[in-house]
JSON list of C-alpha atoms in Angstrom, two decimals:
[
{"chain": "A", "resi": 397, "resn": "UNK", "atom": "CA", "xyz": [0.06, 0.05, -0.08]},
{"chain": "A", "resi": 398, "resn": "UNK", "atom": "CA", "xyz": [2.76, 2.42, 0.97]},
{"chain": "A", "resi": 399, "resn": "UNK", "atom": "CA", "xyz": [4.36, 1.52, -2.70]},
{"chain": "A", "resi": 400, "resn": "UNK", "atom": "CA", "xyz": [1.22, 2.88, -4.39]},
{"chain": "A", "resi": 401, "resn": "UNK", "atom": "CA", "xyz": [1.21, 6.14, -2.04]},
{"chain": "A", "resi": 402, "resn": "UNK", "atom": "CA", "xyz": [4.64, 6.68, -3.18]},
{"chain": "A", "resi": 403, "resn": "UNK", "atom": "CA", "xyz": [3.65, 6.53, -7.04]},
{"chain": "A", "resi": 404, "resn": "UNK", "atom": "CA", "xyz": [0.11, 8.14, -6.68]},
{"chain": "A", "resi": 405, "resn": "UNK", "atom": "CA", "xyz": [1.33, 11.19, -4.83]},
{"chain": "A", "resi": 406, "resn": "UNK", "atom": "CA", "xyz": [3.79, 12.50, -7.42]},
{"chain": "A", "resi": 407, "resn": "UNK", "atom": "CA", "xyz": [1.20, 11.58, -10.12]},
{"chain": "A", "resi": 408, "resn": "UNK", "atom": "CA", "xyz": [-1.55, 13.57, -8.48]},
{"chain": "A", "resi": 409, "resn": "UNK", "atom": "CA", "xyz": [0.80, 16.63, -7.80]},
{"chain": "A", "resi": 410, "resn": "UNK", "atom": "CA", "xyz": [1.95, 16.71, -11.47]},
{"chain": "A", "resi": 411, "resn": "UNK", "atom": "CA", "xyz": [-1.87, 16.47, -12.78]},
{"chain": "A", "resi": 412, "resn": "UNK", "atom": "CA", "xyz": [-2.47, 19.43, -10.20]},
{"chain": "A", "resi": 413, "resn": "UNK", "atom": "CA", "xyz": [0.31, 21.50, -11.64]},
{"chain": "A", "resi": 414, "resn": "UNK", "atom": "CA", "xyz": [-0.51, 20.68, -15.18]},
{"chain": "A", "resi": 415, "resn": "UNK", "atom": "CA", "xyz": [-4.08, 22.02, -14.60]},
{"chain": "A", "resi": 416, "resn": "UNK", "atom": "CA", "xyz": [-2.71, 25.24, -13.41]},
{"chain": "A", "resi": 417, "resn": "UNK", "atom": "CA", "xyz": [-0.72, 25.83, -16.46]},
{"chain": "A", "resi": 418, "resn": "UNK", "atom": "CA", "xyz": [0.53, 29.25, -17.21]},
{"chain": "A", "resi": 419, "resn": "UNK", "atom": "CA", "xyz": [-0.83, 31.25, -20.34]},
{"chain": "A", "resi": 420, "resn": "UNK", "atom": "CA", "xyz": [0.10, 29.37, -23.80]},
{"chain": "A", "resi": 421, "resn": "UNK", "atom": "CA", "xyz": [0.85, 32.42, -25.99]},
{"chain": "A", "resi": 422, "resn": "UNK", "atom": "CA", "xyz": [0.99, 32.63, -29.70]},
{"chain": "A", "resi": 423, "resn": "UNK", "atom": "CA", "xyz": [1.93, 35.58, -32.00]},
{"chain": "A", "resi": 424, "resn": "UNK", "atom": "CA", "xyz": [1.88, 36.64, -35.74]},
{"chain": "A", "resi": 425, "resn": "UNK", "atom": "CA", "xyz": [3.06, 39.54, -37.42]},
{"chain": "A", "resi": 426, "resn": "UNK", "atom": "CA", "xyz": [3.52, 41.66, -40.45]},
{"chain": "A", "resi": 427, "resn": "UNK", "atom": "CA", "xyz": [7.08, 41.06, -41.81]},
{"chain": "A", "resi": 428, "resn": "UNK", "atom": "CA", "xyz": [6.91, 44.35, -43.54]},
{"chain": "A", "resi": 429, "resn": "UNK", "atom": "CA", "xyz": [6.10, 46.47, -40.68]},
{"chain": "A", "resi": 430, "resn": "UNK", "atom": "CA", "xyz": [8.84, 48.69, -39.14]},
{"chain": "A", "resi": 431, "resn": "UNK", "atom": "CA", "xyz": [8.28, 48.15, -35.32]},
{"chain": "A", "resi": 432, "resn": "UNK", "atom": "CA", "xyz": [11.05, 50.45, -34.18]},
{"chain": "A", "resi": 433, "resn": "UNK", "atom": "CA", "xyz": [9.19, 53.25, -35.62]},
{"chain": "A", "resi": 434, "resn": "UNK", "atom": "CA", "xyz": [6.33, 52.74, -33.15]},
{"chain": "A", "resi": 435, "resn": "UNK", "atom": "CA", "xyz": [6.64, 54.84, -29.98]},
{"chain": "A", "resi": 436, "resn": "UNK", "atom": "CA", "xyz": [2.94, 55.94, -29.19]},
{"chain": "A", "resi": 437, "resn": "UNK", "atom": "CA", "xyz": [-0.15, 54.07, -28.84]},
{"chain": "A", "resi": 438, "resn": "UNK", "atom": "CA", "xyz": [-3.88, 54.60, -28.14]},
{"chain": "A", "resi": 439, "resn": "UNK", "atom": "CA", "xyz": [-6.77, 52.26, -27.62]},
{"chain": "A", "resi": 440, "resn": "UNK", "atom": "CA", "xyz": [-8.75, 51.45, -30.62]},
{"chain": "A", "resi": 441, "resn": "UNK", "atom": "CA", "xyz": [-12.42, 51.83, -28.98]},
{"chain": "A", "resi": 442, "resn": "UNK", "atom": "CA", "xyz": [-14.39, 50.29, -31.53]},
{"chain": "A", "resi": 443, "resn": "UNK", "atom": "CA", "xyz": [-12.76, 47.08, -31.74]},
{"chain": "A", "resi": 444, "resn": "UNK", "atom": "CA", "xyz": [-12.83, 47.04, -27.51]},
{"chain": "A", "resi": 445, "resn": "UNK", "atom": "CA", "xyz": [-16.54, 47.73, -27.35]},
{"chain": "A", "resi": 446, "resn": "UNK", "atom": "CA", "xyz": [-17.01, 44.72, -29.64]},
{"chain": "A", "resi": 447, "resn": "UNK", "atom": "CA", "xyz": [-15.11, 42.48, -27.00]},
{"chain": "A", "resi": 448, "resn": "UNK", "atom": "CA", "xyz": [-17.83, 40.31, -25.46]},
{"chain": "A", "resi": 449, "resn": "UNK", "atom": "CA", "xyz": [-16.68, 40.33, -21.55]},
{"chain": "A", "resi": 450, "resn": "UNK", "atom": "CA", "xyz": [-17.77, 42.65, -18.74]},
{"chain": "A", "resi": 451, "resn": "UNK", "atom": "CA", "xyz": [-16.96, 46.28, -18.55]},
{"chain": "A", "resi": 452, "resn": "UNK", "atom": "CA", "xyz": [-15.08, 45.39, -15.53]},
{"chain": "A", "resi": 453, "resn": "UNK", "atom": "CA", "xyz": [-12.58, 42.88, -17.09]},
{"chain": "A", "resi": 454, "resn": "UNK", "atom": "CA", "xyz": [-12.08, 45.16, -19.88]},
{"chain": "A", "resi": 455, "resn": "UNK", "atom": "CA", "xyz": [-11.00, 47.86, -17.85]},
{"chain": "A", "resi": 456, "resn": "UNK", "atom": "CA", "xyz": [-8.88, 45.39, -15.99]},
{"chain": "A", "resi": 457, "resn": "UNK", "atom": "CA", "xyz": [-7.30, 44.35, -19.37]},
{"chain": "A", "resi": 458, "resn": "UNK", "atom": "CA", "xyz": [-6.80, 47.58, -20.57]},
{"chain": "A", "resi": 459, "resn": "UNK", "atom": "CA", "xyz": [-5.17, 48.83, -17.41]},
{"chain": "A", "resi": 460, "resn": "UNK", "atom": "CA", "xyz": [-2.71, 45.95, -17.57]},
{"chain": "A", "resi": 461, "resn": "UNK", "atom": "CA", "xyz": [-2.17, 46.90, -21.31]},
{"chain": "A", "resi": 462, "resn": "UNK", "atom": "CA", "xyz": [-1.35, 50.26, -19.97]},
{"chain": "A", "resi": 463, "resn": "UNK", "atom": "CA", "xyz": [1.07, 49.06, -17.58]},
{"chain": "A", "resi": 464, "resn": "UNK", "atom": "CA", "xyz": [2.96, 47.00, -19.88]},
{"chain": "A", "resi": 465, "resn": "UNK", "atom": "CA", "xyz": [3.49, 49.44, -22.79]},
{"chain": "A", "resi": 466, "resn": "UNK", "atom": "CA", "xyz": [4.56, 52.14, -20.31]},
{"chain": "A", "resi": 467, "resn": "UNK", "atom": "CA", "xyz": [7.04, 49.89, -18.69]},
{"chain": "A", "resi": 468, "resn": "UNK", "atom": "CA", "xyz": [8.28, 49.36, -22.36]},
{"chain": "A", "resi": 469, "resn": "UNK", "atom": "CA", "xyz": [8.55, 52.95, -23.09]},
{"chain": "A", "resi": 470, "resn": "UNK", "atom": "CA", "xyz": [5.60, 53.41, -25.02]},
{"chain": "A", "resi": 471, "resn": "UNK", "atom": "CA", "xyz": [3.39, 56.77, -24.42]},
{"chain": "A", "resi": 472, "resn": "UNK", "atom": "CA", "xyz": [-0.11, 57.11, -24.58]},
{"chain": "A", "resi": 473, "resn": "UNK", "atom": "CA", "xyz": [-0.93, 59.70, -27.40]},
{"chain": "A", "resi": 474, "resn": "UNK", "atom": "CA", "xyz": [-3.95, 61.40, -29.00]},
{"chain": "A", "resi": 475, "resn": "UNK", "atom": "CA", "xyz": [-1.84, 61.22, -32.37]},
{"chain": "A", "resi": 476, "resn": "UNK", "atom": "CA", "xyz": [-0.36, 57.32, -31.80]},
{"chain": "A", "resi": 477, "resn": "UNK", "atom": "CA", "xyz": [1.78, 55.35, -34.10]},
{"chain": "A", "resi": 478, "resn": "UNK", "atom": "CA", "xyz": [-0.30, 52.23, -33.06]},
{"chain": "A", "resi": 479, "resn": "UNK", "atom": "CA", "xyz": [-3.66, 51.50, -32.31]},
{"chain": "A", "resi": 480, "resn": "UNK", "atom": "CA", "xyz": [-4.61, 48.56, -29.45]},
{"chain": "A", "resi": 481, "resn": "UNK", "atom": "CA", "xyz": [-7.36, 46.36, -29.59]},
{"chain": "A", "resi": 482, "resn": "UNK", "atom": "CA", "xyz": [-8.62, 43.48, -27.76]},
{"chain": "A", "resi": 483, "resn": "UNK", "atom": "CA", "xyz": [-11.35, 40.57, -28.24]},
{"chain": "A", "resi": 484, "resn": "UNK", "atom": "CA", "xyz": [-11.84, 37.39, -26.44]},
{"chain": "A", "resi": 485, "resn": "UNK", "atom": "CA", "xyz": [-13.02, 33.85, -27.16]},
{"chain": "A", "resi": 486, "resn": "UNK", "atom": "CA", "xyz": [-14.21, 30.91, -25.03]},
{"chain": "A", "resi": 487, "resn": "UNK", "atom": "CA", "xyz": [-14.67, 27.21, -25.15]},
{"chain": "A", "resi": 488, "resn": "UNK", "atom": "CA", "xyz": [-16.10, 24.53, -22.77]},
{"chain": "A", "resi": 489, "resn": "UNK", "atom": "CA", "xyz": [-13.32, 21.89, -21.93]},
{"chain": "A", "resi": 490, "resn": "UNK", "atom": "CA", "xyz": [-14.63, 18.56, -21.01]},
{"chain": "A", "resi": 491, "resn": "UNK", "atom": "CA", "xyz": [-11.60, 16.33, -19.35]},
{"chain": "A", "resi": 492, "resn": "UNK", "atom": "CA", "xyz": [-12.52, 12.48, -19.00]},
{"chain": "A", "resi": 493, "resn": "UNK", "atom": "CA", "xyz": [-10.05, 10.53, -16.84]},
{"chain": "A", "resi": 494, "resn": "UNK", "atom": "CA", "xyz": [-10.50, 6.60, -16.54]},
{"chain": "A", "resi": 495, "resn": "UNK", "atom": "CA", "xyz": [-9.72, 4.96, -13.52]},
{"chain": "A", "resi": 496, "resn": "UNK", "atom": "CA", "xyz": [-8.88, 1.48, -13.93]},
{"chain": "A", "resi": 497, "resn": "UNK", "atom": "CA", "xyz": [-6.28, 1.00, -11.11]},
{"chain": "A", "resi": 498, "resn": "UNK", "atom": "CA", "xyz": [-6.61, -1.08, -8.13]},
{"chain": "A", "resi": 499, "resn": "UNK", "atom": "CA", "xyz": [-6.32, -4.52, -7.00]},
{"chain": "A", "resi": 500, "resn": "UNK", "atom": "CA", "xyz": [-8.38, -6.84, -9.03]},
{"chain": "A", "resi": 501, "resn": "UNK", "atom": "CA", "xyz": [-7.83, -10.59, -9.76]},
{"chain": "A", "resi": 502, "resn": "UNK", "atom": "CA", "xyz": [-4.58, -10.06, -11.43]},
{"chain": "A", "resi": 503, "resn": "UNK", "atom": "CA", "xyz": [-2.84, -8.15, -8.55]},
{"chain": "A", "resi": 504, "resn": "UNK", "atom": "CA", "xyz": [-1.90, -4.25, -8.49]},
{"chain": "A", "resi": 505, "resn": "UNK", "atom": "CA", "xyz": [-2.24, -2.64, -11.90]},
{"chain": "A", "resi": 506, "resn": "UNK", "atom": "CA", "xyz": [-4.42, -2.74, -14.82]},
{"chain": "A", "resi": 507, "resn": "UNK", "atom": "CA", "xyz": [-6.33, -5.18, -16.44]},
{"chain": "A", "resi": 508, "resn": "UNK", "atom": "CA", "xyz": [-8.82, -5.25, -19.65]},
{"chain": "A", "resi": 509, "resn": "UNK", "atom": "CA", "xyz": [-10.69, -8.19, -17.71]},
{"chain": "A", "resi": 510, "resn": "UNK", "atom": "CA", "xyz": [-11.13, -6.30, -14.46]},
{"chain": "A", "resi": 511, "resn": "UNK", "atom": "CA", "xyz": [-14.49, -7.02, -12.97]},
{"chain": "A", "resi": 512, "resn": "UNK", "atom": "CA", "xyz": [-14.48, -4.83, -10.15]},
{"chain": "A", "resi": 513, "resn": "UNK", "atom": "CA", "xyz": [-13.17, -4.73, -6.71]},
{"chain": "A", "resi": 514, "resn": "UNK", "atom": "CA", "xyz": [-13.22, -2.22, -3.81]},
{"chain": "A", "resi": 515, "resn": "UNK", "atom": "CA", "xyz": [-10.71, -0.35, -5.80]},
{"chain": "A", "resi": 516, "resn": "UNK", "atom": "CA", "xyz": [-12.30, 0.40, -8.87]},
{"chain": "A", "resi": 517, "resn": "UNK", "atom": "CA", "xyz": [-12.41, 4.03, -9.59]},
{"chain": "A", "resi": 518, "resn": "UNK", "atom": "CA", "xyz": [-14.55, 4.57, -12.81]},
{"chain": "A", "resi": 519, "resn": "UNK", "atom": "CA", "xyz": [-14.53, 7.69, -14.63]},
{"chain": "A", "resi": 520, "resn": "UNK", "atom": "CA", "xyz": [-14.11, 11.27, -13.62]},
{"chain": "A", "resi": 521, "resn": "UNK", "atom": "CA", "xyz": [-15.50, 13.97, -15.56]},
{"chain": "A", "resi": 522, "resn": "UNK", "atom": "CA", "xyz": [-14.81, 17.58, -15.20]},
{"chain": "A", "resi": 523, "resn": "UNK", "atom": "CA", "xyz": [-15.38, 20.64, -17.30]},
{"chain": "A", "resi": 524, "resn": "UNK", "atom": "CA", "xyz": [-13.75, 24.14, -17.28]},
{"chain": "A", "resi": 525, "resn": "UNK", "atom": "CA", "xyz": [-13.83, 27.03, -19.54]},
{"chain": "A", "resi": 526, "resn": "UNK", "atom": "CA", "xyz": [-10.81, 27.81, -21.60]},
{"chain": "A", "resi": 527, "resn": "UNK", "atom": "CA", "xyz": [-10.49, 31.39, -22.94]},
{"chain": "A", "resi": 528, "resn": "UNK", "atom": "CA", "xyz": [-8.47, 33.50, -25.22]},
{"chain": "A", "resi": 529, "resn": "UNK", "atom": "CA", "xyz": [-7.39, 36.79, -25.10]},
{"chain": "A", "resi": 530, "resn": "UNK", "atom": "CA", "xyz": [-6.35, 38.81, -28.33]},
{"chain": "A", "resi": 531, "resn": "UNK", "atom": "CA", "xyz": [-4.23, 41.80, -28.35]},
{"chain": "A", "resi": 532, "resn": "UNK", "atom": "CA", "xyz": [-4.14, 43.25, -31.71]},
{"chain": "A", "resi": 533, "resn": "UNK", "atom": "CA", "xyz": [-1.70, 46.25, -32.89]},
{"chain": "A", "resi": 534, "resn": "UNK", "atom": "CA", "xyz": [-3.01, 48.33, -35.71]},
{"chain": "A", "resi": 535, "resn": "UNK", "atom": "CA", "xyz": [-0.53, 50.53, -37.81]},
{"chain": "A", "resi": 536, "resn": "UNK", "atom": "CA", "xyz": [-2.50, 53.80, -37.25]},
{"chain": "A", "resi": 537, "resn": "UNK", "atom": "CA", "xyz": [-1.48, 55.60, -40.09]},
{"chain": "A", "resi": 538, "resn": "UNK", "atom": "CA", "xyz": [-2.76, 52.90, -42.62]},
{"chain": "A", "resi": 539, "resn": "UNK", "atom": "CA", "xyz": [-5.20, 51.31, -40.65]},
{"chain": "A", "resi": 540, "resn": "UNK", "atom": "CA", "xyz": [-3.64, 47.68, -41.06]},
{"chain": "A", "resi": 541, "resn": "UNK", "atom": "CA", "xyz": [-3.13, 45.02, -38.59]},
{"chain": "A", "resi": 542, "resn": "UNK", "atom": "CA", "xyz": [0.79, 44.78, -37.63]},
{"chain": "A", "resi": 543, "resn": "UNK", "atom": "CA", "xyz": [0.72, 42.21, -35.08]},
{"chain": "A", "resi": 544, "resn": "UNK", "atom": "CA", "xyz": [-1.56, 40.01, -33.25]},
{"chain": "A", "resi": 545, "resn": "UNK", "atom": "CA", "xyz": [-0.77, 38.09, -29.70]},
{"chain": "A", "resi": 546, "resn": "UNK", "atom": "CA", "xyz": [-2.90, 35.43, -28.22]},
{"chain": "A", "resi": 547, "resn": "UNK", "atom": "CA", "xyz": [-3.12, 33.94, -24.73]},
{"chain": "A", "resi": 548, "resn": "UNK", "atom": "CA", "xyz": [-4.87, 30.99, -23.89]},
{"chain": "A", "resi": 549, "resn": "UNK", "atom": "CA", "xyz": [-5.60, 29.95, -20.63]},
{"chain": "A", "resi": 550, "resn": "UNK", "atom": "CA", "xyz": [-8.26, 29.90, -17.60]},
{"chain": "A", "resi": 551, "resn": "UNK", "atom": "CA", "xyz": [-9.36, 31.97, -14.92]},
{"chain": "A", "resi": 552, "resn": "UNK", "atom": "CA", "xyz": [-10.63, 29.39, -13.20]},
{"chain": "A", "resi": 553, "resn": "UNK", "atom": "CA", "xyz": [-13.75, 31.31, -11.95]},
{"chain": "A", "resi": 554, "resn": "UNK", "atom": "CA", "xyz": [-11.75, 33.41, -9.53]},
{"chain": "A", "resi": 555, "resn": "UNK", "atom": "CA", "xyz": [-13.80, 35.00, -7.08]},
{"chain": "A", "resi": 556, "resn": "UNK", "atom": "CA", "xyz": [-11.08, 36.93, -5.26]},
{"chain": "A", "resi": 557, "resn": "UNK", "atom": "CA", "xyz": [-10.51, 40.22, -7.19]},
{"chain": "A", "resi": 558, "resn": "UNK", "atom": "CA", "xyz": [-7.12, 40.65, -6.40]},
{"chain": "A", "resi": 559, "resn": "UNK", "atom": "CA", "xyz": [-6.46, 37.14, -7.60]},
{"chain": "A", "resi": 560, "resn": "UNK", "atom": "CA", "xyz": [-8.44, 37.89, -10.90]},
{"chain": "A", "resi": 561, "resn": "UNK", "atom": "CA", "xyz": [-6.46, 41.01, -11.50]},
{"chain": "A", "resi": 562, "resn": "UNK", "atom": "CA", "xyz": [-3.17, 39.13, -10.93]},
{"chain": "A", "resi": 563, "resn": "UNK", "atom": "CA", "xyz": [-4.21, 36.54, -13.40]},
{"chain": "A", "resi": 564, "resn": "UNK", "atom": "CA", "xyz": [-5.34, 39.27, -15.92]},
{"chain": "A", "resi": 565, "resn": "UNK", "atom": "CA", "xyz": [-1.95, 40.93, -15.63]},
{"chain": "A", "resi": 566, "resn": "UNK", "atom": "CA", "xyz": [-0.04, 37.69, -16.32]},
{"chain": "A", "resi": 567, "resn": "UNK", "atom": "CA", "xyz": [-2.23, 37.20, -19.26]},
{"chain": "A", "resi": 568, "resn": "UNK", "atom": "CA", "xyz": [-1.35, 40.51, -20.85]},
{"chain": "A", "resi": 569, "resn": "UNK", "atom": "CA", "xyz": [2.29, 40.39, -19.61]},
{"chain": "A", "resi": 570, "resn": "UNK", "atom": "CA", "xyz": [2.78, 36.99, -21.43]},
{"chain": "A", "resi": 571, "resn": "UNK", "atom": "CA", "xyz": [1.01, 38.31, -24.43]},
{"chain": "A", "resi": 572, "resn": "UNK", "atom": "CA", "xyz": [3.00, 41.10, -24.86]},
{"chain": "A", "resi": 573, "resn": "UNK", "atom": "CA", "xyz": [6.43, 39.54, -23.96]},
{"chain": "A", "resi": 574, "resn": "UNK", "atom": "CA", "xyz": [6.15, 38.43, -27.70]},
{"chain": "A", "resi": 575, "resn": "UNK", "atom": "CA", "xyz": [6.12, 42.24, -28.78]},
{"chain": "A", "resi": 576, "resn": "UNK", "atom": "CA", "xyz": [8.05, 43.30, -30.76]},
{"chain": "A", "resi": 577, "resn": "UNK", "atom": "CA", "xyz": [8.78, 40.20, -33.03]},
{"chain": "A", "resi": 578, "resn": "UNK", "atom": "CA", "xyz": [12.33, 39.39, -33.39]},
{"chain": "A", "resi": 579, "resn": "UNK", "atom": "CA", "xyz": [13.49, 40.48, -30.26]},
{"chain": "A", "resi": 580, "resn": "UNK", "atom": "CA", "xyz": [15.32, 38.39, -27.56]},
{"chain": "A", "resi": 581, "resn": "UNK", "atom": "CA", "xyz": [13.99, 38.36, -24.16]},
{"chain": "A", "resi": 582, "resn": "UNK", "atom": "CA", "xyz": [16.51, 37.10, -21.58]}
]
């Protein structure tokens, strides 16, 4: 029994840690754009108004973007070089875990001929909402998309507002870490 605990505890820790993964980030950009010429920014209100999230979460995201952009030396301006817009998507993820481990007729382990015992685990099903936050950077002069970052992850129904705000900041920071393209982050 101690051997099983010795194996089960690390496996459970790994499963728990993988369920709390960070933000997965993808980005794409226009190779023709001169990213070094962009120094000022503003928000693209038309695009932001279309984002299908609460106004409070929009404020949290925009505030996090402001903080991130200013930490990178960008200045908010009435006559910007780039416009920033956001949009979101979400989808329901269903996870099914088959638990066929236990003491059966063939000893400890898995068996396709398992006919049941007190250790039979059955199936566990869980659902979670996975969301994507897109940050678009648009050349203000010609109104063309020059960079797009996408962060994929969960907010896990966070009720604590400080934790929710920290998670949103993490999303924005990880997405904008890929901007501008071609830079090496140490």
